[in-house]
Structures are given as structure tokens and as C-alpha cells.
Amino acid sequence: RVPVECRDLAVVVARWHGHIHNALSLSAEKLLALLDGCDALRRPDRFIDVLDAAACDHHGRLGFATTPYPPHDYLARALVRLQSIDFAAVAKKHVVNVADAIALAKFNALQTFIDEEQKK
């Protein structure tokens, strides 16, 4: 019997690792879908495990054992950016449409993140 945490990790990795490999070319909308799909904000430790698994997938391919894997750190930084949002303040300011306001705040944070990353 496989522990539930291991099963859940495997399901997330299987579903999202292809998108993780292409993370540096994703739009803010797609990046948000990836982070939300992986439940990165609520399960940040598991998200790092997902990134580790994607990196293992990359390094396990012929000729890639020692090549860098930029999506890992890029997505970890994207998560930090989302974690910096003051969700309570957003909710307090937009009482009527809290979910929409939070989604917009996350999108805007990721768009700014992408813009900054592209300038590096």
C-alpha cells in the first residue's frame, strides 16, 4: 500500500512535470494555472518535492545528467512572489469579489515576476 502523500505527489508530478519543464516560456496565466494546479501556496513543501522530481526527470534523460535545470529555481522564486501577497489585505479591500480580487493579485504578481526575470 502506497502512503497517501506519496500517491498525491506522484499524481501532481505526472500531471504537471511537462509544464514545469517549459516554465520559463509560460505566460502569467499559464504559470498561475501551474502553481494553482500544484497547490503550491497551500502545500509549498510538496511543491518543492514536485520541482525536485521534475529535475530528476530532466537529469535522468540521456545527455542531461549534469546540465542545469533552470525551471526549479525559477518556479521556487515564483512561489516566493505569490507568498509575498497580503491576501488578507486584498480580501478586506474587495469584500464583494474576494476570489476574483485574489486571482487578479496573483496574476499581477506573476506578470511582474516574469517581466523582472526577463530583464535579468
N, C-alpha and C. Protein backbone atom coordinates (compact mmCIF):
# COMPACT_ATOMS: atom_id res chain seq x y z
N ARG A 1 0.85 -1.18 0.00
CA ARG A 1 0.00 0.00 0.00
C ARG A 1 0.89 1.24 0.00
N VAL A 2 0.60 2.16 -0.93
CA VAL A 2 1.37 3.39 -1.05
C VAL A 2 0.77 4.45 -0.13
N PRO A 3 1.60 5.13 0.66
CA PRO A 3 1.08 6.20 1.52
C PRO A 3 0.41 7.29 0.67
N VAL A 4 -0.63 7.89 1.22
CA VAL A 4 -1.42 8.89 0.50
C VAL A 4 -0.54 10.05 0.03
N GLU A 5 0.38 10.51 0.87
CA GLU A 5 1.25 11.63 0.48
C GLU A 5 2.09 11.29 -0.74
N CYS A 6 2.59 10.06 -0.80
CA CYS A 6 3.38 9.63 -1.96
C CYS A 6 2.52 9.54 -3.20
N ARG A 7 1.32 9.00 -3.05
CA ARG A 7 0.40 8.91 -4.18
C ARG A 7 0.05 10.30 -4.71
N ASP A 8 -0.27 11.21 -3.79
CA ASP A 8 -0.65 12.57 -4.20
C ASP A 8 0.51 13.27 -4.90
N LEU A 9 1.71 13.09 -4.40
CA LEU A 9 2.90 13.68 -5.03
C LEU A 9 3.06 13.12 -6.44
N ALA A 10 2.92 11.82 -6.59
CA ALA A 10 3.07 11.18 -7.90
C ALA A 10 2.03 11.70 -8.89
N VAL A 11 0.81 11.89 -8.42
CA VAL A 11 -0.25 12.39 -9.29
C VAL A 11 0.07 13.80 -9.77
N VAL A 12 0.52 14.66 -8.86
CA VAL A 12 0.85 16.04 -9.24
C VAL A 12 2.04 16.06 -10.20
N VAL A 13 3.05 15.26 -9.92
CA VAL A 13 4.23 15.20 -10.80
C VAL A 13 3.82 14.72 -12.19
N ALA A 14 3.03 13.65 -12.24
CA ALA A 14 2.61 13.12 -13.54
C ALA A 14 1.80 14.15 -14.33
N ARG A 15 0.97 14.89 -13.65
CA ARG A 15 0.10 15.87 -14.32
C ARG A 15 0.87 17.11 -14.79
N TRP A 16 1.84 17.58 -14.00
CA TRP A 16 2.41 18.90 -14.23
C TRP A 16 3.87 18.93 -14.67
N HIS A 17 4.59 17.82 -14.66
CA HIS A 17 6.04 17.91 -14.91
C HIS A 17 6.36 18.44 -16.31
N GLY A 18 5.54 18.15 -17.29
CA GLY A 18 5.78 18.68 -18.64
C GLY A 18 5.69 20.20 -18.67
N HIS A 19 4.73 20.74 -17.96
CA HIS A 19 4.58 22.19 -17.88
C HIS A 19 5.74 22.80 -17.09
N ILE A 20 6.19 22.09 -16.08
CA ILE A 20 7.33 22.57 -15.29
C ILE A 20 8.56 22.69 -16.17
N HIS A 21 8.78 21.70 -17.02
CA HIS A 21 9.94 21.74 -17.92
C HIS A 21 9.92 23.00 -18.80
N ASN A 22 8.73 23.48 -19.14
CA ASN A 22 8.59 24.65 -20.02
C ASN A 22 8.28 25.93 -19.26
N ALA A 23 8.50 25.94 -17.96
CA ALA A 23 8.07 27.06 -17.11
C ALA A 23 8.59 28.41 -17.56
N LEU A 24 9.81 28.46 -18.06
CA LEU A 24 10.39 29.76 -18.40
C LEU A 24 9.72 30.40 -19.61
N SER A 25 8.93 29.66 -20.34
CA SER A 25 8.23 30.23 -21.50
C SER A 25 6.73 30.40 -21.26
N LEU A 26 6.27 30.13 -20.05
CA LEU A 26 4.84 30.24 -19.76
C LEU A 26 4.41 31.68 -19.55
N SER A 27 3.19 31.99 -19.97
CA SER A 27 2.59 33.29 -19.68
C SER A 27 2.21 33.33 -18.20
N ALA A 28 1.87 34.51 -17.71
CA ALA A 28 1.44 34.64 -16.32
C ALA A 28 0.21 33.78 -16.06
N GLU A 29 -0.69 33.74 -17.01
CA GLU A 29 -1.91 32.95 -16.88
C GLU A 29 -1.58 31.46 -16.74
N LYS A 30 -0.71 30.96 -17.60
CA LYS A 30 -0.33 29.54 -17.56
C LYS A 30 0.50 29.23 -16.32
N LEU A 31 1.36 30.16 -15.93
CA LEU A 31 2.17 29.97 -14.73
C LEU A 31 1.28 29.90 -13.50
N LEU A 32 0.27 30.75 -13.45
CA LEU A 32 -0.68 30.71 -12.34
C LEU A 32 -1.44 29.39 -12.33
N ALA A 33 -1.84 28.91 -13.49
CA ALA A 33 -2.53 27.62 -13.57
C ALA A 33 -1.64 26.50 -13.05
N LEU A 34 -0.37 26.55 -13.38
CA LEU A 34 0.59 25.55 -12.90
C LEU A 34 0.71 25.60 -11.38
N LEU A 35 0.94 26.78 -10.84
CA LEU A 35 1.11 26.91 -9.39
C LEU A 35 -0.17 26.55 -8.65
N ASP A 36 -1.31 26.97 -9.17
CA ASP A 36 -2.58 26.60 -8.54
C ASP A 36 -2.84 25.10 -8.68
N GLY A 37 -2.55 24.56 -9.85
CA GLY A 37 -2.75 23.13 -10.08
C GLY A 37 -1.92 22.25 -9.17
N CYS A 38 -0.74 22.74 -8.84
CA CYS A 38 0.15 22.01 -7.92
C CYS A 38 -0.16 22.34 -6.46
N ASP A 39 -1.12 23.24 -6.23
CA ASP A 39 -1.50 23.67 -4.88
C ASP A 39 -0.28 24.22 -4.13
N ALA A 40 0.54 24.97 -4.87
CA ALA A 40 1.83 25.43 -4.35
C ALA A 40 1.71 26.34 -3.13
N LEU A 41 0.72 27.20 -3.10
CA LEU A 41 0.58 28.10 -1.96
C LEU A 41 0.20 27.37 -0.68
N ARG A 42 -0.69 26.41 -0.78
CA ARG A 42 -1.11 25.68 0.41
C ARG A 42 -0.17 24.55 0.78
N ARG A 43 0.58 24.03 -0.20
CA ARG A 43 1.48 22.90 0.03
C ARG A 43 2.88 23.21 -0.52
N PRO A 44 3.54 24.26 -0.01
CA PRO A 44 4.83 24.66 -0.58
C PRO A 44 5.91 23.59 -0.48
N ASP A 45 5.92 22.83 0.60
CA ASP A 45 6.94 21.77 0.73
C ASP A 45 6.73 20.70 -0.33
N ARG A 46 5.48 20.33 -0.56
CA ARG A 46 5.21 19.34 -1.60
C ARG A 46 5.55 19.91 -2.97
N PHE A 47 5.31 21.20 -3.18
CA PHE A 47 5.64 21.81 -4.47
C PHE A 47 7.14 21.71 -4.74
N ILE A 48 7.95 21.94 -3.72
CA ILE A 48 9.40 21.79 -3.89
C ILE A 48 9.74 20.34 -4.22
N ASP A 49 9.04 19.40 -3.61
CA ASP A 49 9.23 17.98 -3.96
C ASP A 49 8.85 17.72 -5.42
N VAL A 50 7.80 18.37 -5.89
CA VAL A 50 7.39 18.24 -7.29
C VAL A 50 8.49 18.77 -8.20
N LEU A 51 9.04 19.93 -7.84
CA LEU A 51 10.15 20.50 -8.62
C LEU A 51 11.36 19.59 -8.61
N ASP A 52 11.65 19.00 -7.45
CA ASP A 52 12.77 18.06 -7.36
C ASP A 52 12.55 16.86 -8.28
N ALA A 53 11.32 16.35 -8.31
CA ALA A 53 11.02 15.21 -9.18
C ALA A 53 11.16 15.59 -10.65
N ALA A 54 10.71 16.79 -11.01
CA ALA A 54 10.86 17.24 -12.40
C ALA A 54 12.34 17.38 -12.76
N ALA A 55 13.13 17.87 -11.82
CA ALA A 55 14.58 17.98 -12.05
C ALA A 55 15.19 16.59 -12.24
N CYS A 56 14.75 15.62 -11.45
CA CYS A 56 15.24 14.25 -11.61
C CYS A 56 14.86 13.70 -12.98
N ASP A 57 13.65 14.00 -13.43
CA ASP A 57 13.23 13.58 -14.76
C ASP A 57 14.16 14.18 -15.81
N HIS A 58 14.46 15.45 -15.68
CA HIS A 58 15.36 16.13 -16.62
C HIS A 58 16.75 15.48 -16.60
N HIS A 59 17.32 15.33 -15.40
CA HIS A 59 18.68 14.80 -15.28
C HIS A 59 18.78 13.32 -15.64
N GLY A 60 17.65 12.62 -15.62
CA GLY A 60 17.66 11.21 -15.97
C GLY A 60 17.64 10.94 -17.46
N ARG A 61 17.50 11.98 -18.24
CA ARG A 61 17.47 11.82 -19.70
C ARG A 61 18.90 11.79 -20.24
N LEU A 62 19.10 11.00 -21.26
CA LEU A 62 20.42 10.82 -21.85
C LEU A 62 21.02 12.17 -22.24
N GLY A 63 22.21 12.42 -21.73
CA GLY A 63 22.93 13.65 -22.06
C GLY A 63 22.61 14.84 -21.18
N PHE A 64 21.71 14.69 -20.23
CA PHE A 64 21.30 15.81 -19.39
C PHE A 64 21.69 15.64 -17.92
N ALA A 65 22.47 14.63 -17.62
CA ALA A 65 22.79 14.31 -16.22
C ALA A 65 23.43 15.48 -15.48
N THR A 66 24.24 16.25 -16.16
CA THR A 66 24.96 17.33 -15.47
C THR A 66 24.56 18.72 -15.97
N THR A 67 23.51 18.80 -16.77
CA THR A 67 23.10 20.11 -17.28
C THR A 67 22.23 20.83 -16.25
N PRO A 68 22.28 22.15 -16.25
CA PRO A 68 21.44 22.92 -15.32
C PRO A 68 19.96 22.69 -15.59
N TYR A 69 19.14 22.91 -14.58
CA TYR A 69 17.69 22.80 -14.73
C TYR A 69 17.05 24.08 -14.18
N PRO A 70 17.04 25.15 -14.97
CA PRO A 70 16.54 26.44 -14.51
C PRO A 70 15.09 26.47 -14.02
N PRO A 71 14.18 25.63 -14.53
CA PRO A 71 12.79 25.73 -14.05
C PRO A 71 12.64 25.54 -12.54
N HIS A 72 13.51 24.76 -11.93
CA HIS A 72 13.40 24.51 -10.49
C HIS A 72 13.48 25.81 -9.70
N ASP A 73 14.56 26.54 -9.88
CA ASP A 73 14.74 27.78 -9.13
C ASP A 73 13.77 28.87 -9.57
N TYR A 74 13.48 28.91 -10.85
CA TYR A 74 12.53 29.89 -11.39
C TYR A 74 11.16 29.73 -10.72
N LEU A 75 10.67 28.50 -10.65
CA LEU A 75 9.36 28.27 -10.06
C LEU A 75 9.38 28.44 -8.55
N ALA A 76 10.50 28.13 -7.92
CA ALA A 76 10.62 28.38 -6.48
C ALA A 76 10.54 29.89 -6.22
N ARG A 77 11.18 30.69 -7.07
CA ARG A 77 11.10 32.15 -6.93
C ARG A 77 9.69 32.66 -7.22
N ALA A 78 9.01 32.05 -8.19
CA ALA A 78 7.63 32.44 -8.49
C ALA A 78 6.73 32.17 -7.28
N LEU A 79 6.95 31.06 -6.62
CA LEU A 79 6.17 30.74 -5.42
C LEU A 79 6.42 31.78 -4.33
N VAL A 80 7.68 32.14 -4.13
CA VAL A 80 8.01 33.16 -3.13
C VAL A 80 7.27 34.47 -3.45
N ARG A 81 7.21 34.80 -4.73
CA ARG A 81 6.50 36.02 -5.13
C ARG A 81 5.02 35.93 -4.74
N LEU A 82 4.40 34.78 -4.99
CA LEU A 82 2.99 34.62 -4.60
C LEU A 82 2.82 34.67 -3.09
N GLN A 83 3.76 34.10 -2.38
CA GLN A 83 3.68 34.08 -0.92
C GLN A 83 3.82 35.49 -0.33
N SER A 84 4.36 36.42 -1.09
CA SER A 84 4.54 37.79 -0.59
C SER A 84 3.27 38.63 -0.68
N ILE A 85 2.25 38.11 -1.33
CA ILE A 85 0.98 38.84 -1.45
C ILE A 85 0.28 38.85 -0.10
N ASP A 86 -0.23 40.01 0.29
CA ASP A 86 -1.01 40.13 1.52
C ASP A 86 -2.47 39.81 1.18
N PHE A 87 -2.81 38.54 1.22
CA PHE A 87 -4.14 38.10 0.82
C PHE A 87 -5.24 38.66 1.72
N ALA A 88 -4.94 38.84 3.00
CA ALA A 88 -5.93 39.41 3.91
C ALA A 88 -6.27 40.84 3.51
N ALA A 89 -5.26 41.60 3.12
CA ALA A 89 -5.49 42.98 2.69
C ALA A 89 -6.30 43.01 1.40
N VAL A 90 -5.99 42.11 0.48
CA VAL A 90 -6.75 42.04 -0.77
C VAL A 90 -8.21 41.70 -0.48
N ALA A 91 -8.43 40.73 0.39
CA ALA A 91 -9.80 40.32 0.73
C ALA A 91 -10.56 41.45 1.43
N LYS A 92 -9.87 42.17 2.30
CA LYS A 92 -10.51 43.26 3.04
C LYS A 92 -10.90 44.40 2.10
N LYS A 93 -10.07 44.65 1.10
CA LYS A 93 -10.32 45.74 0.16
C LYS A 93 -11.42 45.40 -0.85
N HIS A 94 -11.58 44.12 -1.16
CA HIS A 94 -12.54 43.69 -2.18
C HIS A 94 -13.52 42.68 -1.59
N VAL A 95 -14.34 43.14 -0.67
CA VAL A 95 -15.24 42.25 0.08
C VAL A 95 -16.21 41.51 -0.83
N VAL A 96 -16.70 42.16 -1.87
CA VAL A 96 -17.73 41.55 -2.72
C VAL A 96 -17.17 40.45 -3.60
N ASN A 97 -16.06 40.70 -4.25
CA ASN A 97 -15.47 39.73 -5.19
C ASN A 97 -14.10 39.28 -4.72
N VAL A 98 -14.04 38.69 -3.57
CA VAL A 98 -12.76 38.30 -2.97
C VAL A 98 -11.99 37.34 -3.87
N ALA A 99 -12.64 36.31 -4.35
CA ALA A 99 -11.95 35.30 -5.17
C ALA A 99 -11.36 35.92 -6.43
N ASP A 100 -12.14 36.78 -7.09
CA ASP A 100 -11.64 37.44 -8.30
C ASP A 100 -10.48 38.37 -7.99
N ALA A 101 -10.58 39.09 -6.88
CA ALA A 101 -9.51 40.02 -6.49
C ALA A 101 -8.23 39.27 -6.16
N ILE A 102 -8.35 38.14 -5.49
CA ILE A 102 -7.17 37.34 -5.16
C ILE A 102 -6.55 36.77 -6.43
N ALA A 103 -7.38 36.27 -7.33
CA ALA A 103 -6.87 35.74 -8.60
C ALA A 103 -6.14 36.83 -9.38
N LEU A 104 -6.69 38.02 -9.40
CA LEU A 104 -6.05 39.14 -10.11
C LEU A 104 -4.74 39.53 -9.44
N ALA A 105 -4.71 39.55 -8.12
CA ALA A 105 -3.48 39.88 -7.40
C ALA A 105 -2.39 38.85 -7.71
N LYS A 106 -2.76 37.58 -7.76
CA LYS A 106 -1.79 36.54 -8.09
C LYS A 106 -1.30 36.68 -9.52
N PHE A 107 -2.22 36.93 -10.44
CA PHE A 107 -1.84 37.13 -11.85
C PHE A 107 -0.89 38.31 -11.98
N ASN A 108 -1.23 39.43 -11.38
CA ASN A 108 -0.39 40.63 -11.48
C ASN A 108 0.99 40.39 -10.87
N ALA A 109 1.04 39.70 -9.75
CA ALA A 109 2.33 39.40 -9.12
C ALA A 109 3.18 38.54 -10.05
N LEU A 110 2.57 37.57 -10.69
CA LEU A 110 3.32 36.70 -11.59
C LEU A 110 3.73 37.42 -12.87
N GLN A 111 2.88 38.31 -13.36
CA GLN A 111 3.26 39.08 -14.55
C GLN A 111 4.47 39.96 -14.25
N THR A 112 4.46 40.60 -13.09
CA THR A 112 5.61 41.41 -12.67
C THR A 112 6.85 40.54 -12.50
N PHE A 113 6.66 39.37 -11.91
CA PHE A 113 7.77 38.42 -11.74
C PHE A 113 8.38 38.05 -13.09
N ILE A 114 7.54 37.70 -14.05
CA ILE A 114 8.02 37.32 -15.38
C ILE A 114 8.77 38.48 -16.03
N ASP A 115 8.20 39.66 -15.94
CA ASP A 115 8.86 40.84 -16.53
C ASP A 115 10.24 41.06 -15.92
N GLU A 116 10.33 40.93 -14.61
CA GLU A 116 11.62 41.11 -13.93
C GLU A 116 12.61 40.01 -14.30
N GLU A 117 12.13 38.79 -14.40
CA GLU A 117 13.01 37.67 -14.75
C GLU A 117 13.56 37.83 -16.17
N GLN A 118 12.76 38.35 -17.06
CA GLN A 118 13.20 38.51 -18.45
C GLN A 118 14.24 39.61 -18.60
N LYS A 119 14.29 40.52 -17.64
CA LYS A 119 15.28 41.60 -17.68
C LYS A 119 16.64 41.15 -17.17
N LYS A 120 16.69 40.01 -16.51
CA LYS A 120 17.96 39.52 -15.94
C LYS A 120 18.92 39.10 -17.02
